[in-house]
mmCIF file of C-alpha atoms in Angstrom:
data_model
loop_
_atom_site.group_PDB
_atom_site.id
_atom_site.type_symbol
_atom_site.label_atom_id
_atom_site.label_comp_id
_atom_site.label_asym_id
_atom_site.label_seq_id
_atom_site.Cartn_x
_atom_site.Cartn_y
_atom_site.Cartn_z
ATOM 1 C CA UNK A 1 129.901 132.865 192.621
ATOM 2 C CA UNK A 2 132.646 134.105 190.414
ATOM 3 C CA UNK A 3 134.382 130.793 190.830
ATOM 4 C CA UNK A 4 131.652 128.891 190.428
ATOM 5 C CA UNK A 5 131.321 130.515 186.712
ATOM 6 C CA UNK A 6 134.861 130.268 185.814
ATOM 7 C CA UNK A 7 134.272 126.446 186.094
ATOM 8 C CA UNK A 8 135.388 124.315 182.827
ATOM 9 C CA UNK A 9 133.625 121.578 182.118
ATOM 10 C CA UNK A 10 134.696 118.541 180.391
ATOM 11 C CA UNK A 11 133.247 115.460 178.780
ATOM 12 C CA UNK A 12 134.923 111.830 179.102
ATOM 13 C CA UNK A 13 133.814 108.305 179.229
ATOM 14 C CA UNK A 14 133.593 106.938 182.796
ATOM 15 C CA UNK A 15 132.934 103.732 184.353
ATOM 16 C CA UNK A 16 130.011 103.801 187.098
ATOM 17 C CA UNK A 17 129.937 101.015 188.612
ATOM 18 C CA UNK A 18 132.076 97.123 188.784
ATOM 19 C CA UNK A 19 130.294 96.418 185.865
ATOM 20 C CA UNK A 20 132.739 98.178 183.836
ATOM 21 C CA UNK A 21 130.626 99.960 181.662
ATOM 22 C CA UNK A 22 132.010 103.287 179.815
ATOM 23 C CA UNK A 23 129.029 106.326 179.043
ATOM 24 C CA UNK A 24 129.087 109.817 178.603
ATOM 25 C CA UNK A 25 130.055 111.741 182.103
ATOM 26 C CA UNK A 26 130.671 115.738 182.466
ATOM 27 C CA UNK A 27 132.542 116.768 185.000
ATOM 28 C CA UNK A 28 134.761 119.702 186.307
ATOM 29 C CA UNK A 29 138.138 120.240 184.591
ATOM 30 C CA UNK A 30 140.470 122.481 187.363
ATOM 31 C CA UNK A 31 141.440 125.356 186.055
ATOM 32 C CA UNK A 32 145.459 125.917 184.601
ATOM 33 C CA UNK A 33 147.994 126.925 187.485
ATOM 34 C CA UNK A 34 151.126 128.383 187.387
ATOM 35 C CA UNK A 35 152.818 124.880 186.644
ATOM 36 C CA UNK A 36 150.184 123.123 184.632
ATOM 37 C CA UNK A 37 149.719 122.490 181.082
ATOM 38 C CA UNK A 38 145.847 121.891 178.985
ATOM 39 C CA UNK A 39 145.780 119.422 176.746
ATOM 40 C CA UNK A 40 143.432 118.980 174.068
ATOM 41 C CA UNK A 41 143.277 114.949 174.296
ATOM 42 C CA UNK A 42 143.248 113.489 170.798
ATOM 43 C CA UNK A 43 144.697 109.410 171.690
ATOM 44 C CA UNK A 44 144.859 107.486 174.461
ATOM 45 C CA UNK A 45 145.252 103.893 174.427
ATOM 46 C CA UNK A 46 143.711 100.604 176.621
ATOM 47 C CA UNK A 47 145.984 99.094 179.157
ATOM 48 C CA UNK A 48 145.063 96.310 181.429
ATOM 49 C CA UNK A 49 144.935 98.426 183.903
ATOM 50 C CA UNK A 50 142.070 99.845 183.026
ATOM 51 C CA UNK A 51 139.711 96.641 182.546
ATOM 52 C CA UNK A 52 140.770 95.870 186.084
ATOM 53 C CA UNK A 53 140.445 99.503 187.541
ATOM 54 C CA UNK A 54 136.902 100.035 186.098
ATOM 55 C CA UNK A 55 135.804 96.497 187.249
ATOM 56 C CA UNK A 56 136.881 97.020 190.612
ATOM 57 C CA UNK A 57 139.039 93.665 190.612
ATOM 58 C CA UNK A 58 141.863 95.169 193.278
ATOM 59 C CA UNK A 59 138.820 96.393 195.505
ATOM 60 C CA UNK A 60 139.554 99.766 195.422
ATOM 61 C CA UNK A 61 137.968 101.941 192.750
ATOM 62 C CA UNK A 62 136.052 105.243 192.988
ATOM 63 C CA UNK A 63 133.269 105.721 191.043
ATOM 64 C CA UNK A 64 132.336 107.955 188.369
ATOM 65 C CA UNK A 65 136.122 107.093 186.753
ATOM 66 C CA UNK A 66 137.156 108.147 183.199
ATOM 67 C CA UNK A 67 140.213 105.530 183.093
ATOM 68 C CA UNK A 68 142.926 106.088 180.649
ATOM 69 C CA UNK A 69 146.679 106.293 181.031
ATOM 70 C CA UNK A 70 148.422 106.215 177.686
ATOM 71 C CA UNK A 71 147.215 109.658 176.844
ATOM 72 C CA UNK A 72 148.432 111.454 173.731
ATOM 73 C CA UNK A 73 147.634 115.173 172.958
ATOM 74 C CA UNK A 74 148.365 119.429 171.778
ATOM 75 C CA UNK A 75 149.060 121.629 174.213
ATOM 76 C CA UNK A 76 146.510 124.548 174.244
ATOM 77 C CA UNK A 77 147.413 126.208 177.310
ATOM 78 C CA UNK A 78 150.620 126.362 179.874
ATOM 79 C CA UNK A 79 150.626 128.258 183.036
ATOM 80 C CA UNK A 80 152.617 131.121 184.102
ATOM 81 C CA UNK A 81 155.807 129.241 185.236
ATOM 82 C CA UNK A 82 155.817 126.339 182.260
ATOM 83 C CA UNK A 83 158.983 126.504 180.898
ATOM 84 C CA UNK A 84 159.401 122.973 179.123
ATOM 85 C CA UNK A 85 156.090 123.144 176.730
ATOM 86 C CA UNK A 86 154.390 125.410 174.791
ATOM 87 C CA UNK A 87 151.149 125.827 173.118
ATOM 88 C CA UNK A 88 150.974 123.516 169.822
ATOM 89 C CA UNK A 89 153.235 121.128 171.388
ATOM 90 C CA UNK A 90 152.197 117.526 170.857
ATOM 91 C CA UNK A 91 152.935 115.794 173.900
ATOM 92 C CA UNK A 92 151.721 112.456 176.341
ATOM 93 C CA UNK A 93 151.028 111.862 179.705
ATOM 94 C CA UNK A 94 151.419 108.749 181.858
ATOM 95 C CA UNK A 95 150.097 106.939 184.428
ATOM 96 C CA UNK A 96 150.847 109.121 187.318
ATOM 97 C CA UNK A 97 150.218 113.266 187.757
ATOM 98 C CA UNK A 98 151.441 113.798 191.006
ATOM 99 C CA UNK A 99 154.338 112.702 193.883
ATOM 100 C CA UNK A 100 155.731 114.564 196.751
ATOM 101 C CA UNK A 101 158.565 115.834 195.729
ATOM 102 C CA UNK A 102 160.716 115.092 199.037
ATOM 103 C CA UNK A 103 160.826 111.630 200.119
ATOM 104 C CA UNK A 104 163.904 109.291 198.802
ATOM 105 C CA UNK A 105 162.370 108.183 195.462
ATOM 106 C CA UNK A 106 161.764 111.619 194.665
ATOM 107 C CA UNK A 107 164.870 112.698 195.307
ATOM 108 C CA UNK A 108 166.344 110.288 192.964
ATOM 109 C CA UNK A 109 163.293 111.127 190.029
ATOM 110 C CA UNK A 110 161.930 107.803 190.501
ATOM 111 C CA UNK A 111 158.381 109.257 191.149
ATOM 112 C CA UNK A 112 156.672 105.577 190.384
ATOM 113 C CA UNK A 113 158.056 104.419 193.852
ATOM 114 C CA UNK A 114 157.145 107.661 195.493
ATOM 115 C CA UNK A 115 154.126 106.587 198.780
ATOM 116 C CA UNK A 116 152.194 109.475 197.758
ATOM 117 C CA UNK A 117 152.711 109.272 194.176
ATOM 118 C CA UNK A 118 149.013 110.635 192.402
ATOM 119 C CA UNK A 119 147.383 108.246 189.979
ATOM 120 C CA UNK A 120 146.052 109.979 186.611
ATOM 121 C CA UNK A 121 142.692 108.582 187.230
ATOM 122 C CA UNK A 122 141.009 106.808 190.352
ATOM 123 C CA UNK A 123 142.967 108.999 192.403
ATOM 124 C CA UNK A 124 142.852 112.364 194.575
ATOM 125 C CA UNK A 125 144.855 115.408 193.731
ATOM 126 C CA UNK A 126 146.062 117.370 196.060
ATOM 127 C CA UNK A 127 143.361 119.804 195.691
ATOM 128 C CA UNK A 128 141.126 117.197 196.501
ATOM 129 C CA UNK A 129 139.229 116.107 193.478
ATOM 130 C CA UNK A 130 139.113 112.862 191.956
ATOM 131 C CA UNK A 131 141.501 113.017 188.969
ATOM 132 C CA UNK A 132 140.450 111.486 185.750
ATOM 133 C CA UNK A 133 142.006 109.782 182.941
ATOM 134 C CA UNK A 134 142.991 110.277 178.956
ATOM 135 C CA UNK A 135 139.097 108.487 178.048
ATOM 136 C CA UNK A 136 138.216 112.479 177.736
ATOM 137 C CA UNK A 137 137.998 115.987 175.508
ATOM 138 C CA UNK A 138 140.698 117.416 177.948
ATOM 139 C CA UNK A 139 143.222 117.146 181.158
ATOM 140 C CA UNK A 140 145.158 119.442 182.901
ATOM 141 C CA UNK A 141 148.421 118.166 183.870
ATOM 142 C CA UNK A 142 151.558 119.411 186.206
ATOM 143 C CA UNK A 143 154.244 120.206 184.009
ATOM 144 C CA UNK A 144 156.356 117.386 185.125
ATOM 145 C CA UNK A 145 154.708 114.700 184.466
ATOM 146 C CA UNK A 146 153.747 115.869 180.869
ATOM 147 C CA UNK A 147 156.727 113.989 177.988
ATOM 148 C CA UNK A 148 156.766 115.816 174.233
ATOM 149 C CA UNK A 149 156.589 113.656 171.883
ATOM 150 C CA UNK A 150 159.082 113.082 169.348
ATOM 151 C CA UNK A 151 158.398 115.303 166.450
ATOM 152 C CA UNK A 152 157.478 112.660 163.565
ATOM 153 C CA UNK A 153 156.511 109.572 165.865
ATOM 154 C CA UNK A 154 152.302 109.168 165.378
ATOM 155 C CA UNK A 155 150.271 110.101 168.071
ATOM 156 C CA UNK A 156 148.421 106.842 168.127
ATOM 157 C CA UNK A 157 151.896 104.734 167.933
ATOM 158 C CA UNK A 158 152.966 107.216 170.852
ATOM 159 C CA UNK A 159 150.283 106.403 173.130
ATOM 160 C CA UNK A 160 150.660 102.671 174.234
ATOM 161 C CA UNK A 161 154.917 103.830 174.705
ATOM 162 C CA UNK A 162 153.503 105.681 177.763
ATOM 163 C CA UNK A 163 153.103 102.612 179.703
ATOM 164 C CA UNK A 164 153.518 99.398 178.040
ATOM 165 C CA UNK A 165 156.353 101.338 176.363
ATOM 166 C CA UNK A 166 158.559 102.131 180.004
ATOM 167 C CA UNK A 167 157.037 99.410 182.100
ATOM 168 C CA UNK A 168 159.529 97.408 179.696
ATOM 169 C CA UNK A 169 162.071 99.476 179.195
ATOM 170 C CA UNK A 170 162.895 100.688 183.030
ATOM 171 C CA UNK A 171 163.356 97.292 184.074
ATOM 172 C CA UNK A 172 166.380 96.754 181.008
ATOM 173 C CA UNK A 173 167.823 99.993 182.046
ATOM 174 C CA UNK A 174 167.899 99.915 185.721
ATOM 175 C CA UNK A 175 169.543 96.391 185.760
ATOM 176 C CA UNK A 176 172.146 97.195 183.388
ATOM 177 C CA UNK A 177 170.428 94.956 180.426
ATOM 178 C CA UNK A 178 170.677 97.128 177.698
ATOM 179 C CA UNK A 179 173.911 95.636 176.296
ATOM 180 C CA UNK A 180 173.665 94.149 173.123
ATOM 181 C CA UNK A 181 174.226 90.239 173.233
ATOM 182 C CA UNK A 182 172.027 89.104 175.960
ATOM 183 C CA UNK A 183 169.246 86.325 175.795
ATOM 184 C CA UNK A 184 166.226 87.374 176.751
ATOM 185 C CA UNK A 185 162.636 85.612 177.169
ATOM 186 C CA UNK A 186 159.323 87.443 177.294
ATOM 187 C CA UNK A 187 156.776 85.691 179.356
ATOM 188 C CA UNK A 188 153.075 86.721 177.758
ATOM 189 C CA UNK A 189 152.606 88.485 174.468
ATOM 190 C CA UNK A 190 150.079 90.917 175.258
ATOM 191 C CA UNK A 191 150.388 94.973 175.191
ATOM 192 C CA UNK A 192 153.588 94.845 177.316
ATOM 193 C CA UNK A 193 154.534 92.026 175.904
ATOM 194 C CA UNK A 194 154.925 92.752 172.163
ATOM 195 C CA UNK A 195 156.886 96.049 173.094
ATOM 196 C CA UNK A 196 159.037 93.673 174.945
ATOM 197 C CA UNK A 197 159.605 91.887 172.306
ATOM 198 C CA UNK A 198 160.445 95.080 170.196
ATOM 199 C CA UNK A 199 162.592 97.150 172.761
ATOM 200 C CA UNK A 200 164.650 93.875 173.445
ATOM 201 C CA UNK A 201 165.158 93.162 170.036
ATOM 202 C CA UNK A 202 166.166 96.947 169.219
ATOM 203 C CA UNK A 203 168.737 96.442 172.188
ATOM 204 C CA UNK A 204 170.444 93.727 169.783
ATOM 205 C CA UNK A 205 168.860 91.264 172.401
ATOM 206 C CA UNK A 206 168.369 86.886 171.923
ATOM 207 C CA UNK A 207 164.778 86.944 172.132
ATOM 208 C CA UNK A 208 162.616 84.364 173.392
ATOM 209 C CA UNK A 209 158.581 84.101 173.556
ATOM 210 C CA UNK A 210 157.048 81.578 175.988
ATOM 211 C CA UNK A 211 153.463 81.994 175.719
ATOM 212 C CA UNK A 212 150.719 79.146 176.573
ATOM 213 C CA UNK A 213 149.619 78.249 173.111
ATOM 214 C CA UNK A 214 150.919 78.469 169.766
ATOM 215 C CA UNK A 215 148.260 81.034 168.466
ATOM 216 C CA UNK A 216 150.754 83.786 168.518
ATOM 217 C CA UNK A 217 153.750 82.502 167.105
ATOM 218 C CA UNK A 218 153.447 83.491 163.044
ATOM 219 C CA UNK A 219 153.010 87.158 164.388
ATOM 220 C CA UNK A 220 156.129 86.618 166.998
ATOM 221 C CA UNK A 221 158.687 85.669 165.013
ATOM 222 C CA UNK A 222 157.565 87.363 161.552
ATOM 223 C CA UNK A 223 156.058 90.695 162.647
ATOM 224 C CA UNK A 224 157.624 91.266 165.808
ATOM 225 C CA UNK A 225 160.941 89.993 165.232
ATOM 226 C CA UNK A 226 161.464 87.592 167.846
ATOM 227 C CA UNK A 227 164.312 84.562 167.757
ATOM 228 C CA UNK A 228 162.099 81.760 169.079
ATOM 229 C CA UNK A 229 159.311 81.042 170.101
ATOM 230 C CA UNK A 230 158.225 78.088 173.219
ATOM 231 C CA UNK A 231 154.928 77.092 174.782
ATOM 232 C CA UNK A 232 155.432 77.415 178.378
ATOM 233 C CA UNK A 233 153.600 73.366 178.881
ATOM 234 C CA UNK A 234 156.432 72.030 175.826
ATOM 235 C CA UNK A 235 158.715 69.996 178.825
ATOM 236 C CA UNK A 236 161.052 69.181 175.880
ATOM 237 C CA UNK A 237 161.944 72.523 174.848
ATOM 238 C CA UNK A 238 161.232 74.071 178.415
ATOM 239 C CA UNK A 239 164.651 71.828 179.107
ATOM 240 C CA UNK A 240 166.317 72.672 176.029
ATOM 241 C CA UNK A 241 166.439 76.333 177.498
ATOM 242 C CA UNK A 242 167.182 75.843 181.001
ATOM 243 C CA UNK A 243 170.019 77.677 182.665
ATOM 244 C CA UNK A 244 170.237 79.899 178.828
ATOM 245 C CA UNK A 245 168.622 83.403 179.635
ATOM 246 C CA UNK A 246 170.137 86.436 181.360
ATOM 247 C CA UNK A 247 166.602 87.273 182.192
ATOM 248 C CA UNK A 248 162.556 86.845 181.990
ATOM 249 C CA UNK A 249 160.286 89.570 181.838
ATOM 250 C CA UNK A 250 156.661 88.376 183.516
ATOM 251 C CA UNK A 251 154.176 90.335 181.482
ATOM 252 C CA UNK A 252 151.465 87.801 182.821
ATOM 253 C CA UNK A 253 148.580 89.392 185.191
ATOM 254 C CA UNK A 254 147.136 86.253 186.318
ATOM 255 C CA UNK A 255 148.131 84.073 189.499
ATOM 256 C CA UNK A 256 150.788 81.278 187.750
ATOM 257 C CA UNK A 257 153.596 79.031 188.537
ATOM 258 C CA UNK A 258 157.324 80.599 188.822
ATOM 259 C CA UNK A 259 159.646 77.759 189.125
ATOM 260 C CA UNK A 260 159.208 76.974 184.775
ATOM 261 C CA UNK A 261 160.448 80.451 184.387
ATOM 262 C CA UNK A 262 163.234 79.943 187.156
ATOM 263 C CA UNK A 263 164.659 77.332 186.075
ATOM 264 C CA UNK A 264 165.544 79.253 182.434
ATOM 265 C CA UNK A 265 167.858 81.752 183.823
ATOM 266 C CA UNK A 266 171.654 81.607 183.729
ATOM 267 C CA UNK A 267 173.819 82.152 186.958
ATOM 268 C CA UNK A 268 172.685 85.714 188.267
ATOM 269 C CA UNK A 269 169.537 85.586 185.932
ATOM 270 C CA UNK A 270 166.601 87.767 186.863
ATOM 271 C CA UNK A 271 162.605 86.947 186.873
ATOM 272 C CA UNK A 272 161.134 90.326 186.212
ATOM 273 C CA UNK A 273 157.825 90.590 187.680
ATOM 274 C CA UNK A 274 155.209 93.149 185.686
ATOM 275 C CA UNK A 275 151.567 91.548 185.980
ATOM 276 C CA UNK A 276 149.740 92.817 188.437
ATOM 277 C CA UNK A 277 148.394 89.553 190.434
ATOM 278 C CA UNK A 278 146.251 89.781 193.700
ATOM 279 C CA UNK A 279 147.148 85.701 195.173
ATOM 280 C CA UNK A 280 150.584 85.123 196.085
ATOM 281 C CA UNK A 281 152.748 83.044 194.227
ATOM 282 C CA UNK A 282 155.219 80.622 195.238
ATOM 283 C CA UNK A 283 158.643 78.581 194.565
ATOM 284 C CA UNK A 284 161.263 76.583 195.632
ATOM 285 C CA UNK A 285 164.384 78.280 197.217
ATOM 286 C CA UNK A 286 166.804 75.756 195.693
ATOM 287 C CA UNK A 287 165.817 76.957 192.095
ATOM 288 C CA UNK A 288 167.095 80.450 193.273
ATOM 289 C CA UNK A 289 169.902 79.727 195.726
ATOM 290 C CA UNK A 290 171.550 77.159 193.818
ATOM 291 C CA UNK A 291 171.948 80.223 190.561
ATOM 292 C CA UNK A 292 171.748 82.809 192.995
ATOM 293 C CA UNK A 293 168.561 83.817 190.153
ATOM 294 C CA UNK A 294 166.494 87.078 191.245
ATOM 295 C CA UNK A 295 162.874 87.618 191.718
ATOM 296 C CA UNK A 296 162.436 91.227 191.260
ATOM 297 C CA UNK A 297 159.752 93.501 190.290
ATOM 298 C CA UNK A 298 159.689 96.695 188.167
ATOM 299 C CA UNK A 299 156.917 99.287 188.116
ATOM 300 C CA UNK A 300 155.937 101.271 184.687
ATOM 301 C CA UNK A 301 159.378 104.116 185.113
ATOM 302 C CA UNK A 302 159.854 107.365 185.972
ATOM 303 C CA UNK A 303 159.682 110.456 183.925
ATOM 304 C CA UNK A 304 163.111 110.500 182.818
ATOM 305 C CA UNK A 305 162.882 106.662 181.858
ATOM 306 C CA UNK A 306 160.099 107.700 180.069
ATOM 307 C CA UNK A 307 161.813 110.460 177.967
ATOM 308 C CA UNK A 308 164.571 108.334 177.005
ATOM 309 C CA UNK A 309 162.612 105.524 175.900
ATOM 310 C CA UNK A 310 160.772 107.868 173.294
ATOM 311 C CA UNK A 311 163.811 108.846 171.860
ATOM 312 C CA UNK A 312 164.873 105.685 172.254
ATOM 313 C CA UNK A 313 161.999 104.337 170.095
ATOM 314 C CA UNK A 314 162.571 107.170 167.931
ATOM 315 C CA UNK A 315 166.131 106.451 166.897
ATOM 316 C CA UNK A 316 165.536 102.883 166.725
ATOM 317 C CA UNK A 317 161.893 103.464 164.568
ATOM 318 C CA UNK A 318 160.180 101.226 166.959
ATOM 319 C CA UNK A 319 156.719 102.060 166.777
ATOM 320 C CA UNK A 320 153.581 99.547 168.599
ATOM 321 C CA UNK A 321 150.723 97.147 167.065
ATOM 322 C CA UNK A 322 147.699 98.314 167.357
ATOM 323 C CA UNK A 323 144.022 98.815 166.946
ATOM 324 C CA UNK A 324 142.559 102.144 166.482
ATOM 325 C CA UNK A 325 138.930 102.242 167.776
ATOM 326 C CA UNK A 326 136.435 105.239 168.387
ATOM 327 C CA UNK A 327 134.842 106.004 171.949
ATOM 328 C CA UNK A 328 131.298 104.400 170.815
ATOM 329 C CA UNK A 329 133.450 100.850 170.290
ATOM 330 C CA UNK A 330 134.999 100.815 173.678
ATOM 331 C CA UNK A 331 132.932 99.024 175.866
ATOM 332 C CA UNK A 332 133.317 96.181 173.125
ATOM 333 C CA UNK A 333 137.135 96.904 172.676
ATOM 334 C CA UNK A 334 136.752 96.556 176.913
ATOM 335 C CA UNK A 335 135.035 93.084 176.488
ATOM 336 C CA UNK A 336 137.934 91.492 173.497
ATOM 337 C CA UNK A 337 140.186 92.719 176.089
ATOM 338 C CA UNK A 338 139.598 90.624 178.344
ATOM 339 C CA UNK A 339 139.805 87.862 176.176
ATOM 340 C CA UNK A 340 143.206 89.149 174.786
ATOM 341 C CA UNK A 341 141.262 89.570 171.730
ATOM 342 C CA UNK A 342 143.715 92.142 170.526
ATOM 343 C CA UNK A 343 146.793 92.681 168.760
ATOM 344 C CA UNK A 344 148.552 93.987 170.650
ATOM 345 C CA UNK A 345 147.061 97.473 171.917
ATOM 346 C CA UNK A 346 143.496 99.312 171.512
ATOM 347 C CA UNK A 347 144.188 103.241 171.132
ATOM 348 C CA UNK A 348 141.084 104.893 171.037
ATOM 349 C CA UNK A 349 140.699 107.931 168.503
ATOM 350 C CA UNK A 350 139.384 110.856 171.308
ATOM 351 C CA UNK A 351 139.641 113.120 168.755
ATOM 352 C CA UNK A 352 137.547 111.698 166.543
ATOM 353 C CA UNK A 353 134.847 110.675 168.616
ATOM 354 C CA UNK A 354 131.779 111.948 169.637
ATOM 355 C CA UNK A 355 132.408 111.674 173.555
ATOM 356 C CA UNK A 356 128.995 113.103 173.678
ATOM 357 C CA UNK A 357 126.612 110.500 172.000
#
């Protein structure tokens, strides 16, 4: 009975069904151990991710689910053995809470790649309750997978770093691109996209676009910076390019053809793939043997990754595009989403939203 009482309760927004649809949902908010940190959850910002986790579209999400994984907020309680934060901090949280601590990736702190790494939402923790995601009043969090933010950097410009920030910039790291000089290409200007664009750039990177229509190309190379821009269908300029890039980061999450994209890349050029696609693609092996050209893939980056790139944004005064919406506009935010009817991130304003209407 005494536990029962000591029970927190928390409000969030959750999905209850594959129709996608956000409402009001209370639910059970663990209480703080000896390596966990409360947050008070004031930002957290709309990945793709989420539109497909909510809709079911991979075929395996849990229902009630508060989604949210760019998750920005003050510390207002740490547990007996928290040594890294302490109350009044400002700091984020990711898209994972939870790895095992012992099998090779671990070992290395490359927790993304761990088997039994624990998602923050549509997910089981290992005291065997759904966890739930940054669309809420509060989370509790294990110490390690909490990042402070930079003192200075806005918590809504912090937010979308948390994943569209590192899926981007673990890939530059861990393959030794973040040399000044390269040429680069970003494939799809969406939410990962744009901070492609931007991280690339800051790296003193050649940046190309290639995106399938010309709507974005004002906002490319004037706001974001970028050296060109291409339509991916443009056979002309498509040519003009070939055999120029050290790489191509694949920010697309829809089934699509490779060998375009293939045949960009220098000798040793790599095709980063990011989108998360559920048919299998295909090319030819000539357009990689004859370049010996890479397929690889790169998934969001690990804690550390994740620290640098803040201060890595930080030094450079990178900060994201965005569109700050309230909790009673998601569903809507949700819907332009889908359309990529946003430029180039939704952050909803938790804190100023009444989760409970």
């Amino acid at each position: 009975m005494g536990q029962m009482e000591a029970e927190r309760k928390t409000t969030g927004w959750a999905a209850r069904d594959p129709s996608g649809v956000l409402s009001p949902y209370t639910y059970t908010l663990r209480e703080t151990g000896p390596e966990d940190v409360n947050i008070r959850i004031m930002c957290c910002g709309i990945c793709h991710t989420d539109l497909h986790q909510t809709k079911n579209d991979l075929g395996m999400s849990n229902y009630p689910m508060v989604p949210g994984h760019e998750v920005v907020g003050e510390v207002v309680e740490v547990g007996s053995s928290v040594s890294k934060f302490t109350v009044g901090d400002i700091v984020g949280v990711g898209c994972l809470v939870g790895c095992c601590g012992g099998c090779s990736p671990c070992e290395r702190d490359l927790e993304q790649y761990c088997p039994k790494k624990i998602w923050s939402y549509n997910d089981v923790y290992i005291d065997g309750q759904p966890t739930q995601g940054g669309f809420a009043k509060a989370t509790v969090v294990h110490q390690k997978f909490v990042v402070k933010i930079p003192e200075g950097m806005a918590v809504e410009q912090a937010a979308p770093l948390l994943c569209a920030g590192v899926t981007v910039y673990s890939p530059l790291s861990h393959f030794g691109l973040k040399r000044p000089g390269l040429r680069g290409g970003i494939l799809g200007l969406g939410g990962v996209g744009h901070m492609g664009v931007k991280i690339a750039k800051a790296m003193g990177h050649h940046v190309t676009v290639i995106s399938s229509s010309n709507k974005k190309r004002e906002e490319a190379l004037q706001d974001l910076g970028a050296d060109d821009y291409v339509i991916g269908s443009d056979e002309s300029k498509m040519s003009e390019l070939a055999d120029s890039l050290d790489y191509v980061i694949d920010t697309v999450p829809v089934h699509h053809a490779l060998e375009p994209y293939l045949s960009l890349l220098k000798l040793d050029g790599k095709l980063i793939l990011m989108g998360v696609i559920s048919q299998p693609l295909q090319f030819l092996t000539p357009l990689l043997m004859l370049g010996r050209k890479v397929i690889t893939g790169s998934f969001i980056g690990s804690m550390k990754e994740t620290e640098e790139m803040l201060e890595f944004c930080k030094e450079k005064g990178l900060s994201s595009m965005i569109e700050v919406v309230k909790m009673d506009y998601v569903n809507t935010a949700f819907e332009r989403l889908e359309k990529n009817d946003v430029r180039y991130r939704f952050v909803v304003d938790v804190e100023g939203s009444n989760l409970d209407a």
